XYZ file of C-alpha atoms in Angstrom:
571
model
C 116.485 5.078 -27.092
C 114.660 4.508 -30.079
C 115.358 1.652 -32.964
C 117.732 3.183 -35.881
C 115.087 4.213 -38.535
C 112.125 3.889 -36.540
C 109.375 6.370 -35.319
C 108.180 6.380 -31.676
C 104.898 4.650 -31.634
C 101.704 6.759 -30.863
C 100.190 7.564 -27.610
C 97.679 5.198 -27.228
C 95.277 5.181 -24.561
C 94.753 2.096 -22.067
C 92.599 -0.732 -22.971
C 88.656 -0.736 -21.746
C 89.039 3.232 -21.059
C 86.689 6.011 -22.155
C 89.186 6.815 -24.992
C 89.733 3.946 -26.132
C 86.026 2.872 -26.628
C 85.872 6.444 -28.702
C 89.150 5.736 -30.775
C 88.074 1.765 -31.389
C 84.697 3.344 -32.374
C 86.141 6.422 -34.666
C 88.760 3.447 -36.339
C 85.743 1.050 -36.898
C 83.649 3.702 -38.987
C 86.287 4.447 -41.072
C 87.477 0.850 -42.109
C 83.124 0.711 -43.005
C 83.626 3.308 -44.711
C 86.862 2.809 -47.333
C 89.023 5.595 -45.665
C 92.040 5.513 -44.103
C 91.889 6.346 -40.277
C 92.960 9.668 -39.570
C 91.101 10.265 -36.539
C 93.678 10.449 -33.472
C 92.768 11.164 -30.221
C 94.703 12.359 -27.065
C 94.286 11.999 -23.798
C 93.315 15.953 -23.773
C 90.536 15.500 -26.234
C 89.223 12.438 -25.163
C 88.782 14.250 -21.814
C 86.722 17.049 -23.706
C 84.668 14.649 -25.539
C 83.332 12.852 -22.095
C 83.194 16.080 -20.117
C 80.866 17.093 -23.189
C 78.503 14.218 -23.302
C 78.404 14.588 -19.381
C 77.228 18.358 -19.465
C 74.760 17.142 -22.190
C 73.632 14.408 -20.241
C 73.083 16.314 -17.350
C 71.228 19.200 -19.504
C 68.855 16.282 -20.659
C 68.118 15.150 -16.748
C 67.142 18.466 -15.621
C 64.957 19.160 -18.348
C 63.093 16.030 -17.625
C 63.439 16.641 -13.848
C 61.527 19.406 -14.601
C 59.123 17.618 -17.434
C 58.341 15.019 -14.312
C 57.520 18.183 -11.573
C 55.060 19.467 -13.802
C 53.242 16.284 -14.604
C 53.233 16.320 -11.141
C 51.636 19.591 -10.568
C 48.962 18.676 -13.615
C 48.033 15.569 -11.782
C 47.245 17.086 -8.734
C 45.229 20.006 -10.049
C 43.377 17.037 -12.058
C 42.748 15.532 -8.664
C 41.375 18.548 -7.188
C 39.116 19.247 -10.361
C 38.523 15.299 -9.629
C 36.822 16.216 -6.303
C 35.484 19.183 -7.071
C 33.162 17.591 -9.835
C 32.388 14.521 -7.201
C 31.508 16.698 -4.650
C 29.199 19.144 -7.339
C 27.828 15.608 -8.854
C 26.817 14.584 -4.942
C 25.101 18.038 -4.561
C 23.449 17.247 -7.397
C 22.052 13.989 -6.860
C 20.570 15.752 -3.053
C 19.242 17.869 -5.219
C 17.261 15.616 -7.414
C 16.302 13.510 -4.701
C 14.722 16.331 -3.046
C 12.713 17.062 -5.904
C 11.984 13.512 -6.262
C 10.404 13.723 -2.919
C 8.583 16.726 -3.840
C 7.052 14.927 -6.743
C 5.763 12.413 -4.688
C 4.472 14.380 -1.741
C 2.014 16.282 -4.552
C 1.125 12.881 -5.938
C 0.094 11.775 -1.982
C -1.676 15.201 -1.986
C -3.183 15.359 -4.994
C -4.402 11.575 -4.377
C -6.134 12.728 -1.114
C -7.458 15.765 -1.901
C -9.229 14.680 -5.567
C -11.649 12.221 -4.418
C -13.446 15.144 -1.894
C -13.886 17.352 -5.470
C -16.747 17.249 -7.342
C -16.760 14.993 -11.397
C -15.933 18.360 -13.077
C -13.515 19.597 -10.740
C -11.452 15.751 -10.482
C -11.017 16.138 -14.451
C -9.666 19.575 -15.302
C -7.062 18.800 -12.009
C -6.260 15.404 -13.460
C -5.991 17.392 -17.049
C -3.717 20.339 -15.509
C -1.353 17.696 -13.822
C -1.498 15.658 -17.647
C -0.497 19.489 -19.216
C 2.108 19.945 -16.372
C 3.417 16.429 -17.455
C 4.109 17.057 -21.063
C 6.044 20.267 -20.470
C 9.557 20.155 -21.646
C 12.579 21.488 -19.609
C 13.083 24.088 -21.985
C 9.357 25.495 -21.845
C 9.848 25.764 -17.986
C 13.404 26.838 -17.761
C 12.283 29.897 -20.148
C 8.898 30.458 -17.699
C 11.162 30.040 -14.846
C 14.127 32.619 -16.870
C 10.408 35.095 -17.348
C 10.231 35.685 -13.482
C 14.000 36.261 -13.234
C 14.450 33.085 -11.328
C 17.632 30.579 -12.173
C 16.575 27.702 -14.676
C 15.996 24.108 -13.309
C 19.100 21.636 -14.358
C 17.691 19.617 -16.820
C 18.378 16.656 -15.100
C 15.534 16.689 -12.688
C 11.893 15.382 -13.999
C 8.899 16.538 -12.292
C 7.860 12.897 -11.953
C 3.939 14.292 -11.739
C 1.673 10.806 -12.221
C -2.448 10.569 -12.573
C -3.711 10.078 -8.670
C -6.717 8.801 -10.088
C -5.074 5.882 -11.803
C -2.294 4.820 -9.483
C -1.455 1.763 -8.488
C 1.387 2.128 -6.051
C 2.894 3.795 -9.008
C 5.041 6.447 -7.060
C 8.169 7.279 -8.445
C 11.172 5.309 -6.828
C 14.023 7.066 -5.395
C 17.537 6.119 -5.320
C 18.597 4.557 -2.330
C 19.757 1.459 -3.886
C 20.469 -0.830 -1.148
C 18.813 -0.753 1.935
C 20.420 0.177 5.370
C 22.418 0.139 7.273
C 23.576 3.180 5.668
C 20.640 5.179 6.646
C 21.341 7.190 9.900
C 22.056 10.445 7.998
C 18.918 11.404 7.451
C 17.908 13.272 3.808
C 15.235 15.749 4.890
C 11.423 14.734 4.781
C 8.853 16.031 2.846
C 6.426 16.212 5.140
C 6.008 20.064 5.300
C 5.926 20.062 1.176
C 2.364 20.174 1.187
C 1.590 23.271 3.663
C -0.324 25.765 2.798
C -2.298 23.908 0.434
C -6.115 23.547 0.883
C -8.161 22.669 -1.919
C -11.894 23.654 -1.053
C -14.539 23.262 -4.191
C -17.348 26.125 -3.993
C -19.486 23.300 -5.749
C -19.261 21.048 -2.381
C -21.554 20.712 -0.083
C -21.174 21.567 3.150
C -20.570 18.073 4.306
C -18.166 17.569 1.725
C -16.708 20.852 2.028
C -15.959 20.211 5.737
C -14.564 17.061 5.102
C -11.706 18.108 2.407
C -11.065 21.200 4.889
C -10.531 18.950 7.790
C -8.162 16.784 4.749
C -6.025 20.009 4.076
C -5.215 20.563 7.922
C -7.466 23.411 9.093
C -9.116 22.808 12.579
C -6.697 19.806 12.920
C -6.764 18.771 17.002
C -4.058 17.560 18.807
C -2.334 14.013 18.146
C -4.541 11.470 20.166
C -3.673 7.522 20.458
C -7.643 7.161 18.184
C -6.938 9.967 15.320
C -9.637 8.464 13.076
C -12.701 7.853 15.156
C -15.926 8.277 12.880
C -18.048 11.144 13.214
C -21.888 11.178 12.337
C -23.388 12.388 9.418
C -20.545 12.154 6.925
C -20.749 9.967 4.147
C -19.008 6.746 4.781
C -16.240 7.494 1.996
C -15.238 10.477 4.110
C -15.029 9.883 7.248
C -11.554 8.786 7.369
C -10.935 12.657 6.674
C -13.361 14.217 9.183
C -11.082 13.453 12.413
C -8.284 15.735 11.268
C -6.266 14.251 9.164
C -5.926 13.564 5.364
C -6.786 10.404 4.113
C -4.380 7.741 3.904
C -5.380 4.432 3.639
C -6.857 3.513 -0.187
C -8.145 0.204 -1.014
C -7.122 -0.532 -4.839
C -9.470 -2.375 -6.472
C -8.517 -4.967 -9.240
C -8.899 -2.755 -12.145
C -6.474 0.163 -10.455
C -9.117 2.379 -8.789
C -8.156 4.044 -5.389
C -10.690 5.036 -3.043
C -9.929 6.508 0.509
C -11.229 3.587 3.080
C -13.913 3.880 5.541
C -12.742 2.405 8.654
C -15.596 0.250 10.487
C -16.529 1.689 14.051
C -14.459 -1.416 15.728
C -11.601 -0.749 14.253
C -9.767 0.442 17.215
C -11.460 -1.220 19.569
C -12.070 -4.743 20.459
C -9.219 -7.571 22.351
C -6.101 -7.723 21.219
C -5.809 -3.932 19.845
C -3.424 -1.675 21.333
C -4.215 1.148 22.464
C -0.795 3.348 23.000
C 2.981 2.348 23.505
C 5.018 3.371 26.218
C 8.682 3.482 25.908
C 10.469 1.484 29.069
C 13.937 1.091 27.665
C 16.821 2.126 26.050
C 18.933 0.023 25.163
C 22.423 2.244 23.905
C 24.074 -0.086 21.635
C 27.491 2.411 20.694
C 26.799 1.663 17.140
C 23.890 1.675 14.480
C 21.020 -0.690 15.158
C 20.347 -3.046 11.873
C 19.131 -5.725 13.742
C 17.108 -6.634 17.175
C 14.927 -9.903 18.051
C 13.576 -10.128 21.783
C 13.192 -13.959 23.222
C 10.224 -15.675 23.923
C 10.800 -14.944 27.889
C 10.511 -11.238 26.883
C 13.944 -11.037 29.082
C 16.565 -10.655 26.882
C 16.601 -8.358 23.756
C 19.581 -8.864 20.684
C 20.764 -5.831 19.126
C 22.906 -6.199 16.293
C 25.496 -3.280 14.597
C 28.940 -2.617 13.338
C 31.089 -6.761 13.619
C 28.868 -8.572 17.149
C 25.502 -8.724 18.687
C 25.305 -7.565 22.013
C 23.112 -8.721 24.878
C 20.521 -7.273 27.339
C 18.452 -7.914 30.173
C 15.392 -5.756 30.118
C 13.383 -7.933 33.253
C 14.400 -5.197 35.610
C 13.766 -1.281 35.390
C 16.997 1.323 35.784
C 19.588 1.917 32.955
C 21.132 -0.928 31.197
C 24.659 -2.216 30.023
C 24.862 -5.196 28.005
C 25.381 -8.534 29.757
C 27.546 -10.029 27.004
C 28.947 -9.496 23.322
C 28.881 -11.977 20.461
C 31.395 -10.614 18.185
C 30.416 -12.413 14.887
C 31.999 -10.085 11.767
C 34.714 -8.273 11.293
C 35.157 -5.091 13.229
C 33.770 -2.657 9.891
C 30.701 -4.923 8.920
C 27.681 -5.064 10.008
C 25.096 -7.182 11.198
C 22.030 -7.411 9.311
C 19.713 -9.698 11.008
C 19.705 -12.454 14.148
C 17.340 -14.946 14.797
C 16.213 -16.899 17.847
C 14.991 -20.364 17.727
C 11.746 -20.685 19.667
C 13.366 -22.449 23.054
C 15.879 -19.269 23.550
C 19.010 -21.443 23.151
C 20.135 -20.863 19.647
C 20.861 -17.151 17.911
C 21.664 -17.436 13.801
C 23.503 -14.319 12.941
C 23.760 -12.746 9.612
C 25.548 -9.572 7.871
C 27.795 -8.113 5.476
C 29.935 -11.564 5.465
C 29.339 -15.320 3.362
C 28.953 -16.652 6.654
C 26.432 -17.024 9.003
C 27.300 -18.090 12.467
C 25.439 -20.058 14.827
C 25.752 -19.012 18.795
C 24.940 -21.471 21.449
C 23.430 -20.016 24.161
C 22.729 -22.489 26.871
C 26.409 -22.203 28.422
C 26.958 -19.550 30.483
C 29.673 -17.941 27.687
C 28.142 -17.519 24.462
C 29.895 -19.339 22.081
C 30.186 -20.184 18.364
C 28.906 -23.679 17.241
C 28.835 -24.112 13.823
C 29.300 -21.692 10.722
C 27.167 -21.590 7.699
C 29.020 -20.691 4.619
C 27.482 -19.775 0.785
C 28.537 -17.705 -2.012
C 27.077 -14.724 -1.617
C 29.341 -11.848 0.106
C 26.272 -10.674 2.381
C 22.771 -11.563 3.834
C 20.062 -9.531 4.237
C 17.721 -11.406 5.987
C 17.070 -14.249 7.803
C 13.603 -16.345 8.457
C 13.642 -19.838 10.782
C 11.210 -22.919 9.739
C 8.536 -23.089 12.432
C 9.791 -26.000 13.741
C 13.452 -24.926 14.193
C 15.002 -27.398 11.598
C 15.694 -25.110 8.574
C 17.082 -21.796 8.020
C 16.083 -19.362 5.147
C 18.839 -16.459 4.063
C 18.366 -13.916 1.928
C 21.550 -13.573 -0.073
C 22.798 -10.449 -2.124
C 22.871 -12.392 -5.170
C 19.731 -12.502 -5.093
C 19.615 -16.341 -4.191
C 17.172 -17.500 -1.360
C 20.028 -19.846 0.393
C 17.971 -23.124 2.737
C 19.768 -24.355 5.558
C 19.760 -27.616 7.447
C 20.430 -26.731 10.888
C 21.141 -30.465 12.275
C 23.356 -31.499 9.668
C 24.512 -27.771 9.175
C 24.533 -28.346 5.197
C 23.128 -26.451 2.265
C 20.660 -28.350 0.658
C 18.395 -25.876 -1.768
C 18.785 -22.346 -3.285
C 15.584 -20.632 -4.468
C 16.595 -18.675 -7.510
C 14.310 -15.743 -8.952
C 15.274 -12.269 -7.822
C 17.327 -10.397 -10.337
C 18.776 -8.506 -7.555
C 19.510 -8.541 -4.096
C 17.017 -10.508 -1.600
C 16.357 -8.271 1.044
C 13.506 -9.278 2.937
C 11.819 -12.518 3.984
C 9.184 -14.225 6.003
C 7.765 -18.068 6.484
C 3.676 -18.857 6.558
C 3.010 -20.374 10.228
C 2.601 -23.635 8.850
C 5.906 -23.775 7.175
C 4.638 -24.591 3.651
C 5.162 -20.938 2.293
C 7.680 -18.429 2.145
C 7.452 -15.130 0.975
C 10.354 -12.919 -0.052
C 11.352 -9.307 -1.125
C 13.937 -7.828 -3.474
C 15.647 -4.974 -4.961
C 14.285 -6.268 -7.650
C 11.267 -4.429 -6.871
C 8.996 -7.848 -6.865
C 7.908 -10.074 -4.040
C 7.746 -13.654 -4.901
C 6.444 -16.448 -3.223
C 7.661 -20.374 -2.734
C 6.165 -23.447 -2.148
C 8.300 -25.325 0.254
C 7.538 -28.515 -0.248
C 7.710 -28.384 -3.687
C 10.637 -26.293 -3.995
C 9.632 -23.906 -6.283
C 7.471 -19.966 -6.865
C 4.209 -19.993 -6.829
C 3.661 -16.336 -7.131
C 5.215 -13.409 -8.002
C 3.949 -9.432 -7.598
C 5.706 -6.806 -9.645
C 5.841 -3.190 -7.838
C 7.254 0.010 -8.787
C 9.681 0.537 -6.064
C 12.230 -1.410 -4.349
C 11.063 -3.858 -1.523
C 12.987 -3.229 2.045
C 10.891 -5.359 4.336
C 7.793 -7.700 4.181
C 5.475 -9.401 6.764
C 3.152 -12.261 6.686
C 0.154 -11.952 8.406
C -0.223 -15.388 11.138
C -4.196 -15.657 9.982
C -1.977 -16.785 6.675
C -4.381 -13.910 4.275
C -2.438 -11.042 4.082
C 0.852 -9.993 3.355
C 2.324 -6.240 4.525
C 4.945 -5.089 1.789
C 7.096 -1.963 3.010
C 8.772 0.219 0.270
C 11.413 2.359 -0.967
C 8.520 4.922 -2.120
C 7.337 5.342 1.479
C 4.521 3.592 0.992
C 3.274 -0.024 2.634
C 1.185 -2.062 0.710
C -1.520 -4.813 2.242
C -1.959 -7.582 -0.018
C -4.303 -10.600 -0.037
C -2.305 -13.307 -0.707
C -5.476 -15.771 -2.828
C -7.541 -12.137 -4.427
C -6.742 -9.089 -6.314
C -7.800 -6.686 -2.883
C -4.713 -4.915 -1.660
C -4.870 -1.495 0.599
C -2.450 1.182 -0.090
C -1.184 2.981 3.050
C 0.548 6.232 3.045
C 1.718 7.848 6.644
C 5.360 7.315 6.022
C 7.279 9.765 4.658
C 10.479 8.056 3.640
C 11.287 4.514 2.689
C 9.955 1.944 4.876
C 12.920 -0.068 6.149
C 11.722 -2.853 8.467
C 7.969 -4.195 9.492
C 6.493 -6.946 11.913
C 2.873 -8.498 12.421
C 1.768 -9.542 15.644
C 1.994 -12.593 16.726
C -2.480 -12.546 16.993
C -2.460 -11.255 13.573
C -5.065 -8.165 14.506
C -1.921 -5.698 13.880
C 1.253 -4.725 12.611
C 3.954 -2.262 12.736
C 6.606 -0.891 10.180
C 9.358 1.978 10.675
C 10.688 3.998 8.475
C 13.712 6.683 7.319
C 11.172 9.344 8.278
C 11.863 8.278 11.956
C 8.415 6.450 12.987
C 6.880 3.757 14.245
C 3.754 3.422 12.770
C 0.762 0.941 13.923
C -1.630 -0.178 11.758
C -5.108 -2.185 11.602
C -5.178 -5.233 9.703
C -5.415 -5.444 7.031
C -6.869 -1.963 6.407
C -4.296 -0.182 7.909
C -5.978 2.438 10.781
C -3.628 3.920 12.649
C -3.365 2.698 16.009
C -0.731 4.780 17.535
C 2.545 6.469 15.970
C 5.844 6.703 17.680
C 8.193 9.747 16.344
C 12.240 8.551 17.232
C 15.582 10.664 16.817
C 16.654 9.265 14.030
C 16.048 6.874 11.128
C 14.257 3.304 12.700
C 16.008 0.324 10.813
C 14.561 -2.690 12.500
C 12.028 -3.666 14.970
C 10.340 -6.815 16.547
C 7.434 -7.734 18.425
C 7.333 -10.342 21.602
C 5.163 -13.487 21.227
C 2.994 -12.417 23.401
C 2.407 -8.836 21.383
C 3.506 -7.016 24.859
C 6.660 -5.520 23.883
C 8.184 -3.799 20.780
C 11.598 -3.653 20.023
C 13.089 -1.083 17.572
C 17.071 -0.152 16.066
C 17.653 3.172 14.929
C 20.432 5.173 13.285
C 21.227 6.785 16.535
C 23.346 3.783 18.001
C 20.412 2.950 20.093
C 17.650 0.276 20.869
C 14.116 1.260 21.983
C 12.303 -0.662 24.212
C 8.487 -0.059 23.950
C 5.562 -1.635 26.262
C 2.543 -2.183 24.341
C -0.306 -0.772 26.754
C -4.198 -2.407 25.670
């Protein structure tokens, strides 16, 4: 079978196999390394070697099978640690804000209550609140430990400041950006002070009286007039004598604060209100960051989450909107709208680069024209008195101006170092006065195109009116308080009835008034420029926007409760 003389060749396994990749392998190592090849493999033992390297193989894959299950397992107990921290950190930051507001409630009290003490009494308060200043966390965590009481985190400052020094110098809080998220309401501090009446044996009984009727005792019942004047006080207290604590200041130019006596005609007289009636409401299904009422006093604008929805309010009975301008997309929300003054033309603006422009003369609302900038959002919106130019206020920070004929950008006022939030034009359309988170209002000359002024606060600015007399300028802020400034001399009056951040405000049209709303839920009236409280308006929930009608009959307020209030201003 075989050749004479020859051996049968080896077994050799087939080309490309297993075996023959371990036997090519096995030959090549020996002829690198001098030696013969002696390594011969069957078909048996190649057949061990690969079931070998498969068991290994295997081994390996389920030991990092399991490896990868218990990263798994580690990353989701690091995502529930994750939350668990986020949620503790939010708790936190309630908590702080809270004692924020605390902080600043004692500063309001302290404020009111001082001037009514006599010299000696003003300075050891003002030194105990300087003492309470300088102490350290660790001095009051171990007076706090004394009692048996948990320690204070060390995160949150008592934020105490000199009453008799302040100028609008409340500590800020930490809402950041203005509404619209705003309709879960943080709780007030209105009740903070309770309990406290400061009554000096040293007054007299004049004086005494007065800081008693500050504190709260023999307070009467809430009355359209809360502050008429009462004889025989001194001037510098009467605001306190009708019951409640004083709350307008005028600052002088050096810083001083003194409570304001309110002249006997300051409620009274044409053109002051005397009460508002509520006539309407108007439920809009979403959060109210926007309204404007037309010059008819018909129809009323109420914008929320992606369109603006119409209503009639000429007729009494409930109401259902007559038509819906849907202007953003479905999640974002409007901000402001704007009428021009014949009723035909509504500029919307939001949480979008682009404002659109709604003609409203055909008998379907429609979209004209679209403005478009840089900025991913406007805040506000203001309209050139004689409906050719449109002011936005951008989240850049830029002041964006609008022709509306040509529909073309031709200026950006640049200044704020944050977002613009808040805006209004001087009657004669040569000034135009704007807000930031920033905290400063600045003000531009139009015609020149560039600031004229700028005023530095504490506190972020959410909304800003200009007075149509053209001399003062309302300033509402994130510390609660509204500020009345003269726009040509160093007077300003302090007011202080909100108790939250003061999100929108609006002068009417004869000048003689104004209103703002706040977080805190109210619509407050006020006295120009001295700021007597005309008549107070308590909603359901956080008031975002309001308006007033040209012809100072009807106020229009958006709230946090997905509704619109209609109001009828009664004289």
């Amino acid at each position: 079978m075989f050749p004479q003389n020859r051996p049968p060749a080896p077994l050799q396994p087939p080309p490309g196999s297993s075996a023959s990749v371990v036997a090519a392998a096995a030959a090549a190592a020996a002829a690198a390394s001098g030696t013969p090849q002696s390594l011969k493999l069957t078909y048996p033992e190649t057949l061990d070697r690969i079931k070998e390297e498969f068991q290994f193989l295997q081994t390996q894959y389920h030991s990092l099978k399991l490896e990868c299950e218990k990263l798994a397992t580690e990353k989701t107990e690091i995502q529930r640690h994750y939350v668990m921290y986020y949620e503790m950190s939010y708790g936190l930051n309630i908590e702080m804000h809270k004692q924020t507001e605390i902080a600043k409630r004692l500063n309001v009290i302290c404020a009111q209550l001082i001037p009514f003490l006599s010299q000696e009494h003003q300075q050891q308060v003002v030194q105990a609140m300087e003492r309470a200043k300088q102490v350290t966390m660790g001095e009051l965590n171990a007076s706090i430990g004394v009692r048996g009481l948990p320690p204070l985190p060390h995160s949150v400052s008592l934020g105490l400041r000199n009453p008799l020094a302040m100028q609008g110098a409340y500590p800020p809080g930490a809402f950041g950006l203005p509404p619209p998220g705003v309709n879960g309401d943080l709780p007030g501090a209105a009740s903070y002070g309770a309990g406290l009446h400061l009554v000096s044996p040293q007054m007299n009984g004049a004086a005494a009286a007065a800081a008693a009727a500050a504190a709260g005792y023999g307070r009467s019942p809430v009355s359209p007039h809360p502050h008429m004047r009462v004889p025989g006080l001194p001037a510098s207290l009467q605001s306190a004598a009708s019951g409640k604590p004083a709350y307008s200041f005028h600052v002088s130019a050096d810083g001083q604060m003194q409570p304001v006596p309110f002249p006997p005609d300051a409620l009274l007289g044409p053109g002051i209100p005397r009460h508002a009636r509520q006539i309407h409401t108007l439920n809009h299904g979403e959060v109210v960051c926007a309204v404007t009422i037309s010059t008819s006093t018909r129809h009323v604008y109420t914008g929320g989450k992606g369109c603006v929805k119409v209503w009639d309010i000429s007729q009494p009975g409930s109401k259902s909107p007559m038509a819906q301008l849907d202007c953003l997309n479905r999640d974002n929300y409007i901000r402001s709208c704007k009428l021009l003054s014949d009723g035909r033309t509504l500029i919307v603006g939001g949480e979008a680069s682009t404002l659109s422009i709604w003609d409203l003369a055909t008998p379907t609302p429609r979209i004209k024209a679209e403005l478009t900038s840089s900025a991913p959002a406007c805040y506000a919106l203001a309209i050139s008195p004689d409906n050719k130019v449109c002011f936005s206020c951008c989240s850049d920070g830029n002041i964006v101006v609008w022709d509306l004929h040509n529909q073309t950008l031709v200026r950006q006022f640049q200044g704020h170092t944050d977002g613009a939030s808040c805006i209004d034009i001087s009657n004669d359309g040569t000034k135009l006065w704007t807000g930031g988170l920033d905290n400063t209002v600045r003000c531009w000359d139009l015609r020149e195109g560039r600031q004229l002024q700028q005023h530095d606060f504490t506190s972020q600015i959410f909304s800003l009116g200009y007075c149509p007399t053209g001399e003062w300028l309302a300033v509402g802020m994130e510390s609660s308080n509204v500020e009345v400034l003269h726009v040509s001399k160093p007077d300003k009056y302090q007011l202080h009835l909100h108790e939250s951040c003061v999100l929108s405000l609006k002068f009417a049209y004869c000048g003689k008034w104004f209103v703002s709303t706040g977080k805190d839920n109210l619509l407050n009236a006020w006295r120009t420029p001295y700021g007597s409280s005309i008549f107070q308006s308590k909603e359901s929930s956080s008031v975002l926007s309001c308006d007033i009608s040209p012809d100072d009959q009807f106020i229009v307020t958006g709230s946090g409760d997905k509704k619109a209030t209609v109001y009828e201003v009664i004289y």
